[in-house]
């Protein structure tokens, strides 16, 4: 069921009298299953929209809307499609008891892959999903390939029914679909020659595979450590070498690197991160691929818009992954604002110290880090650690952290969003 969560004031939907709670039933007689149906079927300038009001009345609107005018509604979040796999390295198994409920959802949703760049395995597609991907031309899709060898991939996903991913991608590619791909490297399973073959297969798909990212398996103290382990530095270095062999070839033959190692892979290998230009515009920065260089670039570009904070002191909280990489970033922010930025590197006591990314730090870690730090005028927290509902992975809310901290607290993705001239703290 597709229901309206909010209506923007003075919008077309508001003029029609659509209100929160209204069910959107059909457009031009076609039933609406989810936001994709609504977005694609309402793209025309004129359409018939069949709704049921919260009072139960069914109405059909004959809508004409000038091109580009938004309809003005926010839909209730979709029912997430669940995953059909049982990977040994699944992040869900790595959650401690009591983690935020959403972290226990094994989502594998091609719709969110298209809309938000979430990676999907395409192993749970029903025939009608395949039809929709083709009909709506959902491109690019973000696909977790892991291994192109069907048997090895089935083993990785613990799913004997997983279809052969190359065949699936080739079929979609015939309909104009393009792909960003990722390979999560599990030592002894899909590294070494398997990784080499996977990259060769993906490269052979030509322009249909836009990018490939190689990411080390991420485990926590709660993962199935009897079944899967992290890469050793030597294994990570071998994966980096493989990535760089292919990226050199791609740059020579196609003008772009095409395959990129994640920041974590370089850190695990003890190798320096490639320069910003090696990421070709950062197509997978949200996947932790070039995220550090992306951040540095944003700060450099946004310097002029940062406010004057001379004489002030700020505390920047982050996870251990960024600890080594932060000093030059903080130096740049400090020069741009005149403030002193100190770094608080927080261990993840919730998932275990092997989880180093800032986005998975629990609220309790911030409460502990900020308590008693009254010498600071401001604290910056990684915004990616806070959900849309304003809570951390352990269900501690941002409001609780703000209430207990002795200084103003700002979530920030890249400093320039929190320290712009118009923000005050
Ligand atoms: S694909 Fe694997 S890692 Fe992703 S949700 Fe499913 S079981 Fe977990």
Coordinates of C-alpha atoms and ligand atoms in Angstrom, one line a residue:
X1 CA 0.0 0.0 0.0
X2 CA 1.3 3.4 -0.9
X3 CA 0.3 6.1 1.6
X4 CA 1.1 9.8 1.8
X5 CA 3.2 10.8 4.9
X6 CA 3.3 14.5 4.3
X7 CA 2.0 17.2 1.9
X8 CA 4.1 20.3 1.1
X9 CA 2.1 23.5 1.7
X10 CA 1.0 25.4 -1.4
X11 CA 1.9 22.4 -3.6
X12 CA -0.3 20.8 -6.3
X13 CA -1.2 18.0 -3.9
X14 CA -2.2 20.5 -1.2
X15 CA -4.4 22.3 -3.8
X16 CA -6.1 19.1 -4.6
X17 CA -6.9 18.5 -1.0
X18 CA -4.6 15.5 -0.6
X19 CA -3.7 15.0 3.0
X20 CA -1.4 12.8 5.1
X21 CA -2.9 9.3 5.3
X22 CA -4.3 9.4 1.8
X23 CA -3.7 6.0 -0.1
X24 CA -2.5 6.3 -3.6
X25 CA -4.3 3.4 -5.4
X26 CA -3.7 3.8 -9.2
X27 CA -2.5 6.0 -12.0
X28 CA -4.2 5.7 -15.4
X29 CA -5.8 2.5 -14.1
X30 CA -2.4 0.9 -13.1
X31 CA -2.2 -0.2 -9.5
X32 CA 0.6 1.5 -7.5
X33 CA 2.8 -0.9 -5.5
X34 CA 5.4 1.5 -4.3
X35 CA 7.3 4.8 -4.8
X36 CA 8.7 3.6 -8.1
X37 CA 5.3 3.1 -9.7
X38 CA 4.2 6.5 -8.5
X39 CA 7.4 8.3 -9.7
X40 CA 7.4 6.7 -13.1
X41 CA 3.7 6.7 -13.8
X42 CA 3.2 10.3 -12.7
X43 CA 6.0 11.6 -14.8
X44 CA 3.6 12.6 -17.6
X45 CA 2.1 16.0 -17.7
X46 CA -1.4 14.6 -17.5
X47 CA -2.6 11.5 -15.7
X48 CA -5.5 10.1 -13.7
X49 CA -4.8 9.6 -10.1
X50 CA -7.1 7.3 -8.0
X51 CA -6.8 7.8 -4.3
X52 CA -8.6 6.8 -1.1
X53 CA -8.9 9.5 1.5
X54 CA -8.2 8.8 5.2
X55 CA -12.1 9.0 5.6
X56 CA -12.4 6.1 3.1
X57 CA -13.7 8.1 0.2
X58 CA -12.3 7.1 -3.2
X59 CA -11.6 10.0 -5.6
X60 CA -10.1 10.1 -9.1
X61 CA -8.2 13.3 -9.9
X62 CA -7.7 14.3 -13.5
X63 CA -4.3 16.0 -13.1
X64 CA -2.4 18.3 -15.4
X65 CA 0.9 19.5 -14.2
X66 CA 3.4 21.7 -16.0
X67 CA 6.7 19.9 -16.6
X68 CA 9.0 20.2 -13.6
X69 CA 6.4 21.2 -11.1
X70 CA 6.7 18.8 -8.1
X71 CA 3.5 17.1 -7.0
X72 CA 4.4 18.0 -3.4
X73 CA 4.0 14.8 -1.3
X74 CA 6.3 12.7 0.8
X75 CA 5.4 9.0 0.8
X76 CA 5.6 6.7 3.7
X77 CA 8.8 4.7 3.6
X78 CA 8.6 1.5 1.5
X79 CA 8.6 -2.0 2.9
X80 CA 12.2 -3.0 2.4
X81 CA 12.8 -6.1 0.3
X82 CA 14.6 -8.8 2.4
X83 CA 17.7 -10.6 1.4
X84 CA 17.7 -14.2 0.3
X85 CA 21.3 -14.9 1.3
X86 CA 23.1 -15.8 4.5
X87 CA 26.6 -14.5 4.1
X88 CA 29.0 -15.5 6.8
X89 CA 30.2 -11.9 6.9
X90 CA 26.7 -10.4 7.2
X91 CA 26.7 -7.2 9.2
X92 CA 23.4 -8.2 10.8
X93 CA 25.2 -11.2 12.5
X94 CA 27.8 -8.7 13.7
X95 CA 25.3 -6.6 15.6
X96 CA 25.3 -6.9 19.4
X97 CA 22.0 -7.4 21.2
X98 CA 20.1 -4.2 21.7
X99 CA 21.4 -2.5 18.5
X100 CA 19.0 -0.2 16.7
X101 CA 16.2 -2.3 15.2
X102 CA 16.9 -1.1 11.6
X103 CA 20.4 -2.7 11.8
X104 CA 18.8 -6.1 12.0
X105 CA 17.1 -5.8 8.6
X106 CA 18.8 -7.8 5.9
X107 CA 17.9 -5.5 3.1
X108 CA 18.6 -6.4 -0.5
X109 CA 16.4 -4.0 -2.5
X110 CA 16.9 -3.2 -6.1
X111 CA 14.7 -0.1 -5.7
X112 CA 17.0 1.4 -3.1
X113 CA 19.9 0.4 -5.2
X114 CA 18.6 2.6 -8.0
X115 CA 17.3 5.4 -5.8
X116 CA 20.0 5.7 -3.1
X117 CA 23.0 3.6 -4.3
X118 CA 22.5 0.8 -1.8
X119 CA 24.3 -2.3 -3.0
X120 CA 22.0 -5.2 -3.9
X121 CA 22.9 -8.8 -4.9
X122 CA 19.9 -9.3 -7.3
X123 CA 19.4 -12.8 -5.8
X124 CA 15.9 -12.1 -4.6
X125 CA 14.3 -10.7 -7.8
X126 CA 10.9 -12.0 -8.7
X127 CA 9.8 -12.0 -12.4
X128 CA 7.8 -8.8 -11.8
X129 CA 10.9 -7.1 -10.3
X130 CA 12.9 -8.0 -13.4
X131 CA 10.1 -6.6 -15.6
X132 CA 10.1 -3.4 -13.6
X133 CA 13.8 -2.9 -13.7
X134 CA 13.6 -3.2 -17.5
X135 CA 10.4 -1.2 -17.9
X136 CA 11.5 1.7 -15.7
X137 CA 15.1 1.3 -16.9
X138 CA 16.5 1.5 -13.4
X139 CA 20.0 2.5 -14.2
X140 CA 22.6 2.5 -12.8
X141 CA 22.1 -0.3 -10.3
X142 CA 24.6 -0.9 -7.5
X143 CA 25.4 -4.6 -7.5
X144 CA 27.3 -6.6 -4.9
X145 CA 29.1 -9.0 -7.2
X146 CA 31.8 -10.4 -4.8
X147 CA 32.8 -13.1 -7.3
X148 CA 31.8 -13.7 -10.9
X149 CA 32.3 -17.5 -10.6
X150 CA 28.7 -18.6 -9.8
X151 CA 29.7 -21.4 -7.4
X152 CA 32.1 -19.2 -5.4
X153 CA 29.5 -16.5 -5.3
X154 CA 26.9 -19.0 -4.1
X155 CA 29.3 -20.1 -1.4
X156 CA 30.0 -16.5 -0.3
X157 CA 26.3 -15.6 -0.2
X158 CA 25.4 -19.0 1.3
X159 CA 22.7 -19.2 -1.3
X160 CA 22.7 -22.3 -3.5
X161 CA 20.0 -20.7 -5.7
X162 CA 21.8 -17.5 -6.4
X163 CA 21.6 -16.9 -10.2
X164 CA 24.8 -16.4 -12.2
X165 CA 25.4 -12.7 -11.8
X166 CA 27.2 -12.1 -15.0
X167 CA 24.3 -13.5 -17.0
X168 CA 21.8 -11.4 -15.0
X169 CA 23.8 -8.3 -15.6
X170 CA 24.3 -9.0 -19.3
X171 CA 20.5 -9.5 -19.6
X172 CA 19.8 -6.2 -18.0
X173 CA 22.5 -4.5 -19.9
X174 CA 20.8 -5.5 -23.1
X175 CA 18.0 -3.2 -22.0
X176 CA 20.3 -0.3 -21.3
X177 CA 21.0 -0.8 -17.6
X178 CA 24.4 0.1 -16.3
X179 CA 26.1 -1.0 -13.1
X180 CA 28.3 0.2 -10.3
X181 CA 29.7 -2.9 -8.7
X182 CA 31.5 -3.9 -5.5
X183 CA 33.6 -6.9 -4.4
X184 CA 33.8 -7.5 -0.7
X185 CA 37.0 -9.5 -0.4
X186 CA 37.0 -12.5 2.0
X187 CA 40.4 -14.1 2.5
X188 CA 40.7 -17.5 1.1
X189 CA 37.4 -17.4 -0.8
X190 CA 37.4 -14.6 -3.4
X191 CA 40.8 -13.0 -3.2
X192 CA 43.9 -13.9 -5.2
X193 CA 43.0 -15.6 -8.6
X194 CA 39.2 -15.4 -7.9
X195 CA 39.5 -11.6 -7.5
X196 CA 41.6 -11.5 -10.7
X197 CA 39.0 -13.4 -12.6
X198 CA 36.1 -11.3 -11.2
X199 CA 37.8 -8.1 -12.3
X200 CA 38.6 -9.5 -15.7
X201 CA 35.0 -10.6 -16.2
X202 CA 33.6 -7.3 -15.1
X203 CA 36.1 -5.4 -17.2
X204 CA 35.2 -7.5 -20.2
X205 CA 31.6 -6.1 -19.9
X206 CA 33.0 -2.9 -21.2
X207 CA 31.1 0.4 -20.6
X208 CA 28.1 -1.6 -19.1
X209 CA 30.1 -1.8 -15.8
X210 CA 30.7 1.8 -14.9
X211 CA 32.9 1.1 -11.8
X212 CA 34.1 -1.6 -9.6
X213 CA 35.1 -1.2 -5.9
X214 CA 37.2 -3.6 -3.9
X215 CA 36.4 -3.5 -0.2
X216 CA 37.9 -5.7 2.6
X217 CA 35.4 -7.8 4.5
X218 CA 34.3 -5.8 7.6
X219 CA 33.8 -7.9 10.8
X220 CA 32.9 -7.1 14.3
X221 CA 33.5 -8.9 17.6
X222 CA 30.1 -10.5 17.1
X223 CA 30.6 -11.8 13.6
X224 CA 30.9 -15.5 12.8
X225 CA 34.6 -15.4 13.4
X226 CA 34.8 -19.2 13.3
X227 CA 33.8 -19.0 9.6
X228 CA 35.3 -15.8 8.3
X229 CA 38.3 -13.7 9.2
X230 CA 39.7 -10.3 8.2
X231 CA 42.4 -9.8 5.6
X232 CA 46.0 -9.8 6.8
X233 CA 48.0 -6.7 5.8
X234 CA 49.8 -8.9 3.1
X235 CA 46.4 -10.1 1.7
X236 CA 45.1 -6.5 1.6
X237 CA 48.3 -5.4 -0.1
X238 CA 47.8 -8.2 -2.7
X239 CA 44.3 -7.0 -3.3
X240 CA 45.5 -3.4 -3.7
X241 CA 48.1 -4.6 -6.3
X242 CA 45.4 -6.4 -8.2
X243 CA 43.2 -3.2 -8.2
X244 CA 46.1 -1.1 -9.3
X245 CA 47.0 -3.4 -12.1
X246 CA 43.5 -3.2 -13.5
X247 CA 43.1 0.5 -12.9
X248 CA 46.4 1.2 -14.7
X249 CA 45.1 -0.8 -17.7
X250 CA 41.7 0.9 -17.6
X251 CA 43.3 4.3 -17.4
X252 CA 45.4 3.5 -20.4
X253 CA 42.6 2.0 -22.5
X254 CA 39.6 3.9 -21.3
X255 CA 40.9 7.1 -19.8
X256 CA 39.5 6.4 -16.3
X257 CA 40.6 4.1 -13.4
X258 CA 37.3 2.1 -13.4
X259 CA 38.3 0.0 -10.4
X260 CA 39.1 1.5 -7.0
X261 CA 40.2 0.1 -3.6
X262 CA 38.3 1.4 -0.6
X263 CA 40.1 3.5 1.9
X264 CA 39.9 0.6 4.4
X265 CA 41.7 -1.6 1.9
X266 CA 44.6 0.8 1.7
X267 CA 44.6 1.3 5.4
X268 CA 44.6 -2.5 6.0
X269 CA 47.5 -2.9 3.5
X270 CA 49.5 -0.1 5.2
X271 CA 49.6 1.7 1.8
X272 CA 49.2 5.5 1.3
X273 CA 45.8 6.5 -0.2
X274 CA 45.9 7.4 -3.9
X275 CA 45.6 11.2 -4.7
X276 CA 42.1 12.7 -5.3
X277 CA 42.5 12.6 -9.1
X278 CA 42.9 8.8 -9.0
X279 CA 39.2 8.5 -8.0
X280 CA 37.8 10.1 -11.2
X281 CA 35.1 12.3 -9.5
X282 CA 34.5 9.9 -6.6
X283 CA 31.8 7.7 -8.0
X284 CA 31.8 5.4 -4.9
X285 CA 32.7 7.8 -2.1
X286 CA 29.6 6.8 -0.2
X287 CA 30.9 3.3 -0.2
X288 CA 34.1 4.4 1.6
X289 CA 36.1 4.5 -1.7
X290 CA 38.1 7.7 -1.8
X291 CA 36.0 9.1 1.1
X292 CA 39.1 10.7 2.7
X293 CA 40.3 12.4 -0.4
X294 CA 36.7 13.5 -1.1
X295 CA 36.5 15.1 2.3
X296 CA 39.8 16.9 1.8
X297 CA 38.6 18.2 -1.5
X298 CA 35.3 19.5 -0.1
X299 CA 37.1 21.4 2.6
X300 CA 39.5 22.9 0.1
X301 CA 36.7 24.0 -2.1
X302 CA 34.5 25.2 0.8
X303 CA 37.2 27.1 2.6
X304 CA 35.9 30.6 1.7
X305 CA 32.5 29.8 3.0
X306 CA 33.7 28.8 6.5
X307 CA 33.0 31.2 9.3
X308 CA 35.6 33.0 11.3
X309 CA 36.1 31.1 14.6
X310 CA 39.3 32.7 15.8
X311 CA 40.1 32.0 19.4
X312 CA 37.6 29.1 19.7
X313 CA 38.2 25.5 20.3
X314 CA 36.4 22.6 18.8
X315 CA 36.5 18.8 19.4
X316 CA 36.1 16.5 16.4
X317 CA 35.0 13.0 17.2
X318 CA 35.7 10.2 14.8
X319 CA 36.4 6.5 14.6
X320 CA 39.8 4.9 14.6
X321 CA 39.8 4.4 10.8
X322 CA 40.1 8.2 10.3
X323 CA 42.6 8.8 13.1
X324 CA 45.7 8.7 11.0
X325 CA 44.1 10.6 8.2
X326 CA 42.5 13.4 10.2
X327 CA 45.5 15.6 11.2
X328 CA 46.0 17.2 7.7
X329 CA 42.2 17.6 7.3
X330 CA 42.0 19.4 10.7
X331 CA 45.0 21.5 9.8
X332 CA 43.1 22.7 6.7
X333 CA 39.9 23.5 8.7
X334 CA 41.9 25.3 11.3
X335 CA 43.6 27.5 8.8
X336 CA 40.3 28.3 7.2
X337 CA 38.5 29.2 10.4
X338 CA 41.2 30.4 12.8
X339 CA 39.9 27.9 15.5
X340 CA 41.8 25.1 17.2
X341 CA 40.4 21.6 16.2
X342 CA 41.4 18.8 18.5
X343 CA 40.7 15.2 17.6
X344 CA 38.9 12.6 19.8
X345 CA 39.4 9.1 18.4
X346 CA 36.7 6.8 19.7
X347 CA 37.0 3.1 19.9
X348 CA 33.9 1.2 19.1
X349 CA 33.0 -0.5 22.4
X350 CA 29.7 -1.6 21.0
X351 CA 30.6 -3.6 17.9
X352 CA 34.2 -4.2 19.0
X353 CA 37.4 -2.4 18.3
X354 CA 37.8 -4.0 14.9
X355 CA 34.9 -1.8 13.7
X356 CA 36.7 1.4 12.9
X357 CA 34.3 3.4 10.8
X358 CA 32.9 6.6 12.4
X359 CA 29.4 5.9 11.0
X360 CA 29.0 2.9 13.4
X361 CA 30.0 4.6 16.6
X362 CA 27.4 4.3 19.3
X363 CA 25.8 7.3 21.0
X364 CA 27.3 6.1 24.3
X365 CA 30.8 6.6 22.9
X366 CA 30.0 10.3 22.2
X367 CA 28.4 10.8 25.6
X368 CA 31.6 9.4 27.2
X369 CA 33.9 11.4 25.0
X370 CA 32.2 14.8 25.5
X371 CA 31.4 14.5 29.2
X372 CA 33.4 17.1 31.2
X373 CA 35.0 18.7 28.2
X374 CA 33.9 22.2 29.1
X375 CA 37.0 23.8 27.6
X376 CA 35.5 23.3 24.1
X377 CA 33.2 25.7 22.4
X378 CA 31.9 23.2 20.0
X379 CA 31.9 19.4 19.2
X380 CA 31.5 17.9 15.7
X381 CA 30.2 14.4 15.4
X382 CA 30.1 12.3 12.3
X383 CA 26.7 12.8 10.8
X384 CA 26.7 9.4 9.2
X385 CA 26.5 7.9 12.8
X386 CA 23.0 9.4 13.3
X387 CA 20.0 7.9 11.5
X388 CA 17.3 10.0 9.9
X389 CA 15.3 9.5 13.1
X390 CA 18.1 11.1 15.1
X391 CA 19.4 8.0 16.9
X392 CA 22.8 6.2 17.0
X393 CA 23.3 2.5 16.4
X394 CA 22.7 1.8 20.1
X395 CA 19.4 3.7 20.2
X396 CA 20.9 6.6 22.1
X397 CA 19.5 9.7 20.6
X398 CA 21.3 12.8 19.3
X399 CA 19.1 14.8 21.6
X400 CA 20.4 12.9 24.6
X401 CA 24.0 13.6 23.5
X402 CA 23.2 17.3 23.0
X403 CA 21.5 17.6 26.4
X404 CA 24.5 16.0 28.2
X405 CA 27.3 17.6 26.4
X406 CA 28.8 20.8 27.9
X407 CA 29.1 22.4 24.5
X408 CA 27.0 22.8 21.4
X409 CA 27.1 19.6 19.3
X410 CA 26.8 19.5 15.5
X411 CA 26.6 16.4 13.3
X412 CA 28.8 17.0 10.2
X413 CA 29.6 15.1 7.1
X414 CA 32.4 17.2 5.8
X415 CA 33.0 20.3 8.1
X416 CA 31.8 22.7 5.5
X417 CA 28.2 21.7 6.2
X418 CA 28.5 22.5 9.9
X419 CA 30.9 25.4 9.9
X420 CA 29.4 27.5 7.1
X421 CA 29.2 31.3 7.8
X422 CA 25.5 31.1 8.3
X423 CA 25.7 28.5 11.1
X424 CA 26.4 29.7 14.6
X425 CA 27.3 27.8 17.7
Ligands
LIG1 S1 23.6 -10.0 1.1 FE1 24.8 -11.0 2.7 S2 25.6 -9.3 3.9 FE2 24.0 -8.5 2.6 S3 22.2 -8.5 4.0 FE3 22.2 -10.4 2.8 S4 23.2 -11.9 4.1 FE4 23.7 -9.9 4.9

